[in-house]
């Protein structure tokens, strides 16, 4: 106690004050909006990790958890990592992505059901991490999530007109019902990041960069190819929707990089031809493995709403997304309405097998967050909407952790 009073206390306080001032100076050097976005990202990660560990601990020893159909997945999760805050991000498709990232390219290849950008990115990243491809998949997802927040913020600034609305958009992107999947070993964060980046640079008229991003977007998920349509609508709007031979030549001269989107999907088809001797091996694999068959999405939606209660619950989320998109439509944002509708209807066009994963696929419809950010200009609306979304996501996250993952993925 004497030592504290003899001067070490003030010296320690001075050092702490100096460290705090250094932290403030460092924070000032970080350009906006990074402090806010990093806060969102780290806050969501910390909160979800704590909730996840508590939920898993609560489920331990409860009869029926995990369900019989999920016991194999549970065992595979433990093989991925002994740390539960890592392993719970690997469920079903995530485990298949991990397998695809480890399969040798020299042997036979039978797994054509998934586009390969995400697992193939994990190969070089995993090599840098000492061969830990599971950690590489999580690193890619989380970096893509952080970049998606940045591109989303910048895009919202352009579309909504001010930084405060852009902040709300970034927050609502984090709060979408299944946004916790952005941190899982799945393609959602990479896909949304590439889509946001392509649309942002389209708004900035950087069409060559749009084409490069679109090439990889089409290689990340099958629906990525169709993002060429909303990108083309951005191009048309920028030129006042002019048509005619001369206008079409101008569109071709400026927007030719959009052809890189079908080139991206063609690259995956070429891989199917190379390793499976079948250009459409991906389609045949999806039909054989999951019963997927392209069909009219409207009957799929209507039949599901009148069907089994769990399927109907998922499909009401799809109806809600479509309703918000249509209600919030503005002519200048036609491209984003079309994009959002595509992200709902294309998964439904795969037929009833998609019901199990619909809540996951709906996460790609980020324009919903744009509409919510505009609606929440009043502080009271913002508070209630934030609380409601947080509660819904929390409930779905606990459901995910209870091993009934087929409700979501």
CSV table of C-alpha atoms in Angstrom, one decimal:
chain,number,residue,atom,x,y,z
A,1,UNK,CA,0.0,0.0,0.0
A,2,UNK,CA,2.9,2.4,0.8
A,3,UNK,CA,4.3,1.8,-2.7
A,4,UNK,CA,1.0,2.7,-4.3
A,5,UNK,CA,1.0,6.0,-2.3
A,6,UNK,CA,4.6,6.7,-3.0
A,7,UNK,CA,4.0,7.6,-6.6
A,8,UNK,CA,3.5,4.4,-8.6
A,9,UNK,CA,-0.3,5.0,-8.7
A,10,UNK,CA,-0.1,8.4,-10.4
A,11,UNK,CA,2.6,7.0,-12.8
A,12,UNK,CA,0.4,4.0,-13.7
A,13,UNK,CA,-2.6,6.3,-14.2
A,14,UNK,CA,-0.4,8.5,-16.5
A,15,UNK,CA,0.6,5.5,-18.5
A,16,UNK,CA,-3.0,4.4,-18.9
A,17,UNK,CA,-4.0,7.9,-19.9
A,18,UNK,CA,-1.2,7.9,-22.5
A,19,UNK,CA,-2.3,4.6,-23.8
A,20,UNK,CA,-5.9,5.8,-24.1
A,21,UNK,CA,-4.8,8.9,-25.9
A,22,UNK,CA,-2.7,6.8,-28.3
A,23,UNK,CA,-5.8,4.6,-28.9
A,24,UNK,CA,-7.9,7.7,-29.7
A,25,UNK,CA,-5.2,8.9,-32.1
A,26,UNK,CA,-5.1,5.5,-33.8
A,27,UNK,CA,-8.9,5.5,-34.1
A,28,UNK,CA,-8.8,8.9,-35.7
A,29,UNK,CA,-6.3,7.6,-38.3
A,30,UNK,CA,-8.7,4.8,-39.3
A,31,UNK,CA,-10.8,6.2,-42.1
A,32,UNK,CA,-14.6,6.2,-41.9
A,33,UNK,CA,-16.6,4.0,-42.0
A,34,UNK,CA,-14.2,1.4,-40.8
A,35,UNK,CA,-14.5,2.0,-37.0
A,36,UNK,CA,-18.3,1.6,-37.2
A,37,UNK,CA,-18.1,-1.5,-39.5
A,38,UNK,CA,-15.4,-3.1,-37.4
A,39,UNK,CA,-17.5,-2.5,-34.4
A,40,UNK,CA,-20.5,-4.2,-36.0
A,41,UNK,CA,-18.4,-7.1,-37.2
A,42,UNK,CA,-16.6,-7.7,-33.9
A,43,UNK,CA,-19.7,-7.1,-31.9
A,44,UNK,CA,-21.7,-9.6,-33.9
A,45,UNK,CA,-18.9,-12.2,-33.7
A,46,UNK,CA,-18.5,-11.8,-29.9
A,47,UNK,CA,-22.2,-11.9,-29.2
A,48,UNK,CA,-22.9,-14.9,-31.5
A,49,UNK,CA,-19.9,-16.8,-30.0
A,50,UNK,CA,-21.1,-16.3,-26.5
A,51,UNK,CA,-24.7,-17.2,-27.3
A,52,UNK,CA,-23.5,-20.2,-29.3
A,53,UNK,CA,-21.4,-21.6,-26.5
A,54,UNK,CA,-24.1,-21.0,-23.9
A,55,UNK,CA,-26.8,-22.7,-26.1
A,56,UNK,CA,-24.6,-25.7,-26.8
A,57,UNK,CA,-23.9,-26.1,-23.1
A,58,UNK,CA,-27.6,-25.9,-22.4
A,59,UNK,CA,-28.3,-28.6,-25.0
A,60,UNK,CA,-25.7,-31.0,-23.7
A,61,UNK,CA,-27.3,-34.1,-22.2
A,62,UNK,CA,-30.8,-33.3,-23.3
A,63,UNK,CA,-32.5,-36.4,-24.8
A,64,UNK,CA,-33.0,-36.1,-28.5
A,65,UNK,CA,-30.2,-33.5,-29.0
A,66,UNK,CA,-28.8,-34.0,-31.5
A,67,UNK,CA,-31.7,-35.8,-33.4
A,68,UNK,CA,-30.9,-39.2,-34.9
A,69,UNK,CA,-30.5,-37.8,-38.4
A,70,UNK,CA,-27.9,-35.3,-37.3
A,71,UNK,CA,-25.6,-37.5,-35.2
A,72,UNK,CA,-23.2,-38.1,-38.1
A,73,UNK,CA,-22.9,-34.4,-38.7
A,74,UNK,CA,-22.3,-33.8,-35.0
A,75,UNK,CA,-19.4,-36.4,-35.1
A,76,UNK,CA,-18.0,-34.7,-38.2
A,77,UNK,CA,-18.2,-31.3,-36.4
A,78,UNK,CA,-16.0,-32.6,-33.6
A,79,UNK,CA,-13.5,-34.0,-36.1
A,80,UNK,CA,-13.2,-30.5,-37.6
A,81,UNK,CA,-12.1,-28.9,-34.3
A,82,UNK,CA,-12.1,-29.6,-30.6
A,83,UNK,CA,-13.1,-26.0,-30.0
A,84,UNK,CA,-16.9,-25.7,-30.2
A,85,UNK,CA,-16.8,-22.0,-31.1
A,86,UNK,CA,-15.2,-23.1,-34.3
A,87,UNK,CA,-16.9,-26.4,-35.0
A,88,UNK,CA,-20.5,-25.2,-34.7
A,89,UNK,CA,-19.9,-23.1,-37.9
A,90,UNK,CA,-19.6,-26.4,-39.8
A,91,UNK,CA,-23.0,-28.0,-40.7
A,92,UNK,CA,-24.0,-30.1,-43.7
A,93,UNK,CA,-23.0,-28.1,-46.8
A,94,UNK,CA,-20.0,-26.6,-44.9
A,95,UNK,CA,-18.6,-30.1,-44.4
A,96,UNK,CA,-19.0,-30.8,-48.1
A,97,UNK,CA,-17.1,-27.6,-48.9
A,98,UNK,CA,-14.4,-28.7,-46.6
A,99,UNK,CA,-14.2,-32.0,-48.4
A,100,UNK,CA,-14.1,-30.3,-51.8
A,101,UNK,CA,-11.2,-28.1,-50.6
A,102,UNK,CA,-9.2,-31.3,-49.7
A,103,UNK,CA,-10.0,-33.6,-52.7
A,104,UNK,CA,-6.9,-34.1,-54.9
A,105,UNK,CA,-7.4,-32.9,-58.4
A,106,UNK,CA,-5.5,-35.8,-59.9
A,107,UNK,CA,-8.0,-38.5,-58.9
A,108,UNK,CA,-11.6,-39.2,-59.9
A,109,UNK,CA,-14.1,-36.4,-59.2
A,110,UNK,CA,-17.7,-37.1,-58.3
A,111,UNK,CA,-18.8,-34.0,-56.4
A,112,UNK,CA,-20.2,-31.7,-59.1
A,113,UNK,CA,-23.2,-30.4,-57.1
A,114,UNK,CA,-21.5,-27.2,-55.9
A,115,UNK,CA,-19.7,-24.4,-57.7
A,116,UNK,CA,-16.1,-24.5,-56.7
A,117,UNK,CA,-14.9,-20.9,-56.1
A,118,UNK,CA,-15.3,-21.0,-52.3
A,119,UNK,CA,-13.7,-24.4,-51.6
A,120,UNK,CA,-10.9,-23.8,-54.2
A,121,UNK,CA,-10.1,-20.5,-52.5
A,122,UNK,CA,-9.5,-22.4,-49.3
A,123,UNK,CA,-6.7,-24.5,-50.9
A,124,UNK,CA,-4.1,-21.7,-51.1
A,125,UNK,CA,-5.3,-20.0,-48.0
A,126,UNK,CA,-5.2,-23.4,-46.1
A,127,UNK,CA,-1.7,-23.9,-47.3
A,128,UNK,CA,-0.7,-20.6,-45.8
A,129,UNK,CA,-2.3,-21.7,-42.5
A,130,UNK,CA,-0.3,-24.9,-42.4
A,131,UNK,CA,-2.9,-27.1,-44.2
A,132,UNK,CA,-5.9,-26.2,-42.0
A,133,UNK,CA,-8.5,-25.9,-44.7
A,134,UNK,CA,-11.3,-25.6,-42.1
A,135,UNK,CA,-9.8,-22.5,-40.7
A,136,UNK,CA,-9.2,-21.2,-44.2
A,137,UNK,CA,-12.9,-21.6,-45.0
A,138,UNK,CA,-13.9,-19.6,-41.9
A,139,UNK,CA,-11.3,-17.0,-42.6
A,140,UNK,CA,-12.6,-16.5,-46.2
A,141,UNK,CA,-16.2,-16.2,-45.0
A,142,UNK,CA,-15.4,-13.7,-42.3
A,143,UNK,CA,-13.1,-11.5,-44.5
A,144,UNK,CA,-15.8,-11.6,-47.2
A,145,UNK,CA,-18.4,-10.6,-44.5
A,146,UNK,CA,-16.4,-7.6,-43.4
A,147,UNK,CA,-15.8,-6.5,-47.0
A,148,UNK,CA,-19.6,-7.0,-47.7
A,149,UNK,CA,-20.3,-4.6,-44.9
A,150,UNK,CA,-17.9,-2.0,-46.5
A,151,UNK,CA,-19.3,-2.4,-50.0
A,152,UNK,CA,-22.9,-2.4,-48.6
A,153,UNK,CA,-22.2,0.8,-46.7
A,154,UNK,CA,-20.7,2.5,-49.8
A,155,UNK,CA,-23.6,1.3,-52.0
A,156,UNK,CA,-26.2,2.5,-49.5
A,157,UNK,CA,-24.5,5.9,-49.4
A,158,UNK,CA,-25.0,6.2,-53.2
A,159,UNK,CA,-28.6,4.9,-53.1
A,160,UNK,CA,-29.9,6.4,-49.9
A,161,UNK,CA,-28.0,9.6,-50.0
A,162,UNK,CA,-26.4,10.0,-46.5
A,163,UNK,CA,-24.0,8.3,-44.1
A,164,UNK,CA,-26.6,7.7,-41.4
A,165,UNK,CA,-28.8,5.7,-43.7
A,166,UNK,CA,-25.7,3.7,-44.9
A,167,UNK,CA,-25.0,2.9,-41.2
A,168,UNK,CA,-28.5,1.6,-40.8
A,169,UNK,CA,-28.2,-0.5,-43.9
A,170,UNK,CA,-24.9,-2.1,-42.6
A,171,UNK,CA,-26.6,-2.8,-39.3
A,172,UNK,CA,-29.7,-4.3,-40.9
A,173,UNK,CA,-27.4,-6.5,-43.1
A,174,UNK,CA,-26.0,-7.9,-39.8
A,175,UNK,CA,-29.4,-8.3,-38.4
A,176,UNK,CA,-31.2,-10.1,-41.2
A,177,UNK,CA,-32.9,-13.3,-39.9
A,178,UNK,CA,-30.2,-15.7,-40.8
A,179,UNK,CA,-27.2,-13.3,-41.0
A,180,UNK,CA,-25.3,-15.4,-38.6
A,181,UNK,CA,-24.6,-17.7,-41.6
A,182,UNK,CA,-22.3,-14.9,-42.9
A,183,UNK,CA,-19.8,-16.2,-40.3
A,184,UNK,CA,-20.3,-19.9,-41.1
A,185,UNK,CA,-18.2,-22.0,-43.5
A,186,UNK,CA,-20.8,-21.4,-46.3
A,187,UNK,CA,-20.9,-19.4,-49.5
A,188,UNK,CA,-23.3,-16.7,-48.3
A,189,UNK,CA,-20.8,-14.0,-47.3
A,190,UNK,CA,-18.6,-14.5,-50.4
A,191,UNK,CA,-21.6,-14.4,-52.7
A,192,UNK,CA,-23.1,-11.3,-51.1
A,193,UNK,CA,-19.7,-9.6,-51.0
A,194,UNK,CA,-19.1,-10.1,-54.7
A,195,UNK,CA,-22.7,-9.1,-55.5
A,196,UNK,CA,-22.5,-5.9,-53.5
A,197,UNK,CA,-19.0,-5.1,-54.9
A,198,UNK,CA,-20.2,-5.7,-58.5
A,199,UNK,CA,-23.3,-3.4,-58.0
A,200,UNK,CA,-21.3,-0.7,-56.3
A,201,UNK,CA,-18.7,-0.5,-59.0
A,202,UNK,CA,-21.5,-0.6,-61.6
A,203,UNK,CA,-23.0,2.5,-60.0
A,204,UNK,CA,-19.5,4.0,-60.2
A,205,UNK,CA,-19.4,3.0,-63.9
A,206,UNK,CA,-16.3,0.8,-63.5
A,207,UNK,CA,-17.5,-1.8,-65.9
A,208,UNK,CA,-14.3,-3.8,-66.4
A,209,UNK,CA,-14.0,-4.3,-62.7
A,210,UNK,CA,-17.7,-5.2,-62.6
A,211,UNK,CA,-17.0,-7.9,-65.2
A,212,UNK,CA,-14.1,-9.4,-63.2
A,213,UNK,CA,-16.1,-9.4,-60.0
A,214,UNK,CA,-19.1,-10.9,-62.0
A,215,UNK,CA,-16.9,-13.7,-63.3
A,216,UNK,CA,-16.1,-14.9,-59.8
A,217,UNK,CA,-19.7,-14.2,-58.7
A,218,UNK,CA,-20.9,-16.6,-61.3
A,219,UNK,CA,-18.4,-19.2,-60.1
A,220,UNK,CA,-19.5,-18.8,-56.5
A,221,UNK,CA,-23.2,-19.9,-56.9
A,222,UNK,CA,-25.4,-20.8,-59.8
A,223,UNK,CA,-27.7,-17.8,-59.3
A,224,UNK,CA,-24.6,-15.6,-59.7
A,225,UNK,CA,-24.9,-15.8,-63.5
A,226,UNK,CA,-28.3,-14.1,-63.4
A,227,UNK,CA,-26.9,-11.1,-61.6
A,228,UNK,CA,-26.0,-9.9,-65.1
A,229,UNK,CA,-29.6,-8.8,-65.4
A,230,UNK,CA,-29.7,-6.3,-62.6
A,231,UNK,CA,-26.3,-5.1,-63.6
A,232,UNK,CA,-27.6,-4.5,-67.1
A,233,UNK,CA,-30.5,-2.6,-65.7
A,234,UNK,CA,-28.0,-0.3,-63.9
A,235,UNK,CA,-26.3,0.3,-67.2
A,236,UNK,CA,-29.6,1.1,-68.9
A,237,UNK,CA,-30.6,3.5,-66.1
A,238,UNK,CA,-27.3,5.4,-66.4
A,239,UNK,CA,-28.1,6.1,-70.0
A,240,UNK,CA,-31.8,7.1,-69.5
A,241,UNK,CA,-33.2,3.8,-70.8
A,242,UNK,CA,-32.4,4.7,-74.4
A,243,UNK,CA,-32.9,2.1,-77.0
A,244,UNK,CA,-32.2,1.8,-80.7
A,245,UNK,CA,-29.3,0.6,-82.8
A,246,UNK,CA,-26.9,3.4,-81.9
A,247,UNK,CA,-27.8,3.1,-78.2
A,248,UNK,CA,-27.4,-0.7,-78.3
A,249,UNK,CA,-23.9,-0.3,-79.8
A,250,UNK,CA,-23.0,2.1,-77.0
A,251,UNK,CA,-24.2,-0.4,-74.4
A,252,UNK,CA,-22.1,-3.1,-76.0
A,253,UNK,CA,-19.1,-0.9,-76.1
A,254,UNK,CA,-19.4,0.1,-72.4
A,255,UNK,CA,-21.0,-3.0,-70.9
A,256,UNK,CA,-19.2,-5.8,-72.7
A,257,UNK,CA,-17.5,-6.9,-69.5
A,258,UNK,CA,-20.9,-8.3,-68.4
A,259,UNK,CA,-20.2,-11.1,-70.7
A,260,UNK,CA,-17.7,-12.3,-68.1
A,261,UNK,CA,-20.6,-13.5,-66.0
A,262,UNK,CA,-21.6,-16.3,-68.3
A,263,UNK,CA,-17.9,-16.9,-68.9
A,264,UNK,CA,-17.6,-17.6,-65.1
A,265,UNK,CA,-20.4,-20.2,-65.2
A,266,UNK,CA,-19.0,-21.7,-68.4
A,267,UNK,CA,-15.6,-22.2,-66.5
A,268,UNK,CA,-17.4,-24.4,-64.0
A,269,UNK,CA,-19.1,-26.3,-66.8
A,270,UNK,CA,-15.7,-26.8,-68.4
A,271,UNK,CA,-14.5,-28.2,-65.1
A,272,UNK,CA,-17.5,-30.6,-65.2
A,273,UNK,CA,-16.6,-31.7,-68.7
A,274,UNK,CA,-12.9,-32.1,-67.8
A,275,UNK,CA,-13.4,-34.2,-64.6
A,276,UNK,CA,-16.8,-35.8,-65.3
A,277,UNK,CA,-16.9,-36.0,-69.1
A,278,UNK,CA,-20.3,-34.1,-68.9
A,279,UNK,CA,-20.9,-30.4,-69.4
A,280,UNK,CA,-24.0,-30.7,-67.3
A,281,UNK,CA,-22.6,-32.9,-64.5
A,282,UNK,CA,-23.6,-30.4,-61.9
A,283,UNK,CA,-27.3,-30.5,-63.0
A,284,UNK,CA,-27.3,-34.3,-63.0
A,285,UNK,CA,-25.6,-34.4,-59.6
A,286,UNK,CA,-28.3,-32.1,-58.1
A,287,UNK,CA,-31.1,-34.2,-59.6
A,288,UNK,CA,-29.6,-37.4,-58.3
A,289,UNK,CA,-28.5,-36.2,-54.9
A,290,UNK,CA,-31.3,-33.8,-53.9
A,291,UNK,CA,-34.1,-34.3,-56.4
A,292,UNK,CA,-33.7,-30.8,-57.8
A,293,UNK,CA,-35.6,-30.2,-61.0
A,294,UNK,CA,-36.1,-26.7,-62.5
A,295,UNK,CA,-39.8,-25.7,-62.4
A,296,UNK,CA,-42.2,-22.8,-62.1
A,297,UNK,CA,-41.4,-21.2,-58.7
A,298,UNK,CA,-45.0,-19.9,-58.1
A,299,UNK,CA,-46.7,-23.3,-57.7
A,300,UNK,CA,-43.7,-24.3,-55.5
A,301,UNK,CA,-44.4,-21.3,-53.3
A,302,UNK,CA,-48.2,-21.7,-53.1
A,303,UNK,CA,-48.1,-25.5,-52.6
A,304,UNK,CA,-45.6,-25.1,-49.8
A,305,UNK,CA,-47.7,-22.4,-48.0
A,306,UNK,CA,-50.5,-24.9,-47.9
A,307,UNK,CA,-48.4,-27.8,-46.9
A,308,UNK,CA,-46.4,-29.0,-43.9
A,309,UNK,CA,-46.2,-26.4,-41.1
A,310,UNK,CA,-42.4,-26.1,-41.1
A,311,UNK,CA,-42.2,-25.7,-44.8
A,312,UNK,CA,-45.0,-23.1,-44.7
A,313,UNK,CA,-43.1,-21.2,-42.0
A,314,UNK,CA,-40.0,-21.0,-44.2
A,315,UNK,CA,-42.1,-19.9,-47.2
A,316,UNK,CA,-43.7,-17.1,-45.2
A,317,UNK,CA,-40.3,-15.6,-44.8
A,318,UNK,CA,-40.0,-15.7,-48.6
A,319,UNK,CA,-43.4,-13.9,-48.9
A,320,UNK,CA,-42.2,-11.3,-46.4
A,321,UNK,CA,-39.1,-10.7,-48.4
A,322,UNK,CA,-41.0,-10.2,-51.6
A,323,UNK,CA,-43.6,-7.9,-49.9
A,324,UNK,CA,-40.8,-5.7,-48.4
A,325,UNK,CA,-39.1,-5.5,-51.8
A,326,UNK,CA,-42.3,-4.5,-53.7
A,327,UNK,CA,-43.5,-2.1,-51.0
A,328,UNK,CA,-40.1,-0.3,-50.9
A,329,UNK,CA,-39.7,-0.2,-54.7
A,330,UNK,CA,-38.5,3.0,-56.3
A,331,UNK,CA,-38.0,3.4,-60.0
A,332,UNK,CA,-34.3,4.3,-59.6
A,333,UNK,CA,-33.8,1.0,-57.8
A,334,UNK,CA,-35.4,-1.3,-60.3
A,335,UNK,CA,-32.1,-3.2,-60.6
A,336,UNK,CA,-32.2,-4.0,-56.9
A,337,UNK,CA,-35.9,-5.0,-56.9
A,338,UNK,CA,-35.1,-7.4,-59.8
A,339,UNK,CA,-32.0,-8.7,-58.0
A,340,UNK,CA,-34.0,-9.3,-54.8
A,341,UNK,CA,-36.9,-11.1,-56.6
A,342,UNK,CA,-34.3,-13.3,-58.4
A,343,UNK,CA,-32.8,-14.3,-55.1
A,344,UNK,CA,-36.2,-15.5,-53.9
A,345,UNK,CA,-37.7,-17.1,-57.0
A,346,UNK,CA,-34.6,-18.8,-58.4
A,347,UNK,CA,-34.1,-21.0,-55.3
A,348,UNK,CA,-37.9,-21.8,-55.4
A,349,UNK,CA,-37.5,-22.8,-59.0
A,350,UNK,CA,-35.5,-25.8,-57.8
A,351,UNK,CA,-38.7,-27.4,-56.3
A,352,UNK,CA,-39.7,-28.6,-52.9
A,353,UNK,CA,-36.2,-29.9,-52.0
A,354,UNK,CA,-35.2,-26.3,-51.5
A,355,UNK,CA,-37.6,-25.8,-48.6
A,356,UNK,CA,-35.0,-27.0,-46.1
A,357,UNK,CA,-32.4,-24.5,-47.2
A,358,UNK,CA,-34.7,-21.6,-48.1
A,359,UNK,CA,-34.0,-19.4,-45.1
A,360,UNK,CA,-30.3,-19.7,-46.0
A,361,UNK,CA,-30.8,-18.7,-49.6
A,362,UNK,CA,-33.0,-15.7,-48.7
A,363,UNK,CA,-30.0,-14.2,-47.0
A,364,UNK,CA,-28.7,-13.2,-50.5
A,365,UNK,CA,-31.6,-10.8,-50.9
A,366,UNK,CA,-29.8,-7.9,-49.3
A,367,UNK,CA,-32.0,-5.2,-51.0
A,368,UNK,CA,-34.4,-5.9,-48.1
A,369,UNK,CA,-32.0,-4.2,-45.8
A,370,UNK,CA,-31.9,-1.1,-48.2
A,371,UNK,CA,-35.7,-0.8,-47.8
A,372,UNK,CA,-35.6,-1.2,-44.1
A,373,UNK,CA,-32.9,1.4,-43.8
A,374,UNK,CA,-35.1,3.9,-45.6
A,375,UNK,CA,-38.1,3.0,-43.6
A,376,UNK,CA,-36.2,3.4,-40.3
A,377,UNK,CA,-35.3,7.1,-40.7
A,378,UNK,CA,-37.3,7.8,-37.5
A,379,UNK,CA,-35.4,6.8,-34.3
A,380,UNK,CA,-38.4,5.0,-32.8
A,381,UNK,CA,-38.9,2.8,-35.9
A,382,UNK,CA,-35.2,2.1,-36.0
A,383,UNK,CA,-35.1,0.9,-32.4
A,384,UNK,CA,-38.2,-1.3,-32.7
A,385,UNK,CA,-37.1,-2.8,-36.0
A,386,UNK,CA,-33.6,-3.5,-34.7
A,387,UNK,CA,-35.0,-5.2,-31.6
A,388,UNK,CA,-37.4,-7.3,-33.6
A,389,UNK,CA,-34.7,-8.4,-36.1
A,390,UNK,CA,-32.3,-9.3,-33.3
A,391,UNK,CA,-34.9,-11.4,-31.6
A,392,UNK,CA,-35.8,-13.3,-34.8
A,393,UNK,CA,-32.2,-13.9,-35.6
A,394,UNK,CA,-31.4,-15.0,-32.0
A,395,UNK,CA,-34.2,-17.6,-32.1
A,396,UNK,CA,-33.1,-19.0,-35.5
A,397,UNK,CA,-29.5,-19.1,-34.3
A,398,UNK,CA,-30.4,-21.1,-31.2
A,399,UNK,CA,-32.4,-23.4,-33.5
A,400,UNK,CA,-29.3,-23.8,-35.7
A,401,UNK,CA,-27.3,-24.7,-32.6
A,402,UNK,CA,-29.9,-27.1,-31.4
A,403,UNK,CA,-28.8,-29.4,-34.2
A,404,UNK,CA,-32.1,-29.1,-36.0
A,405,UNK,CA,-30.1,-27.4,-38.8
A,406,UNK,CA,-32.4,-28.7,-41.5
A,407,UNK,CA,-34.8,-25.9,-40.6
A,408,UNK,CA,-32.2,-23.5,-42.0
A,409,UNK,CA,-29.7,-25.3,-44.3
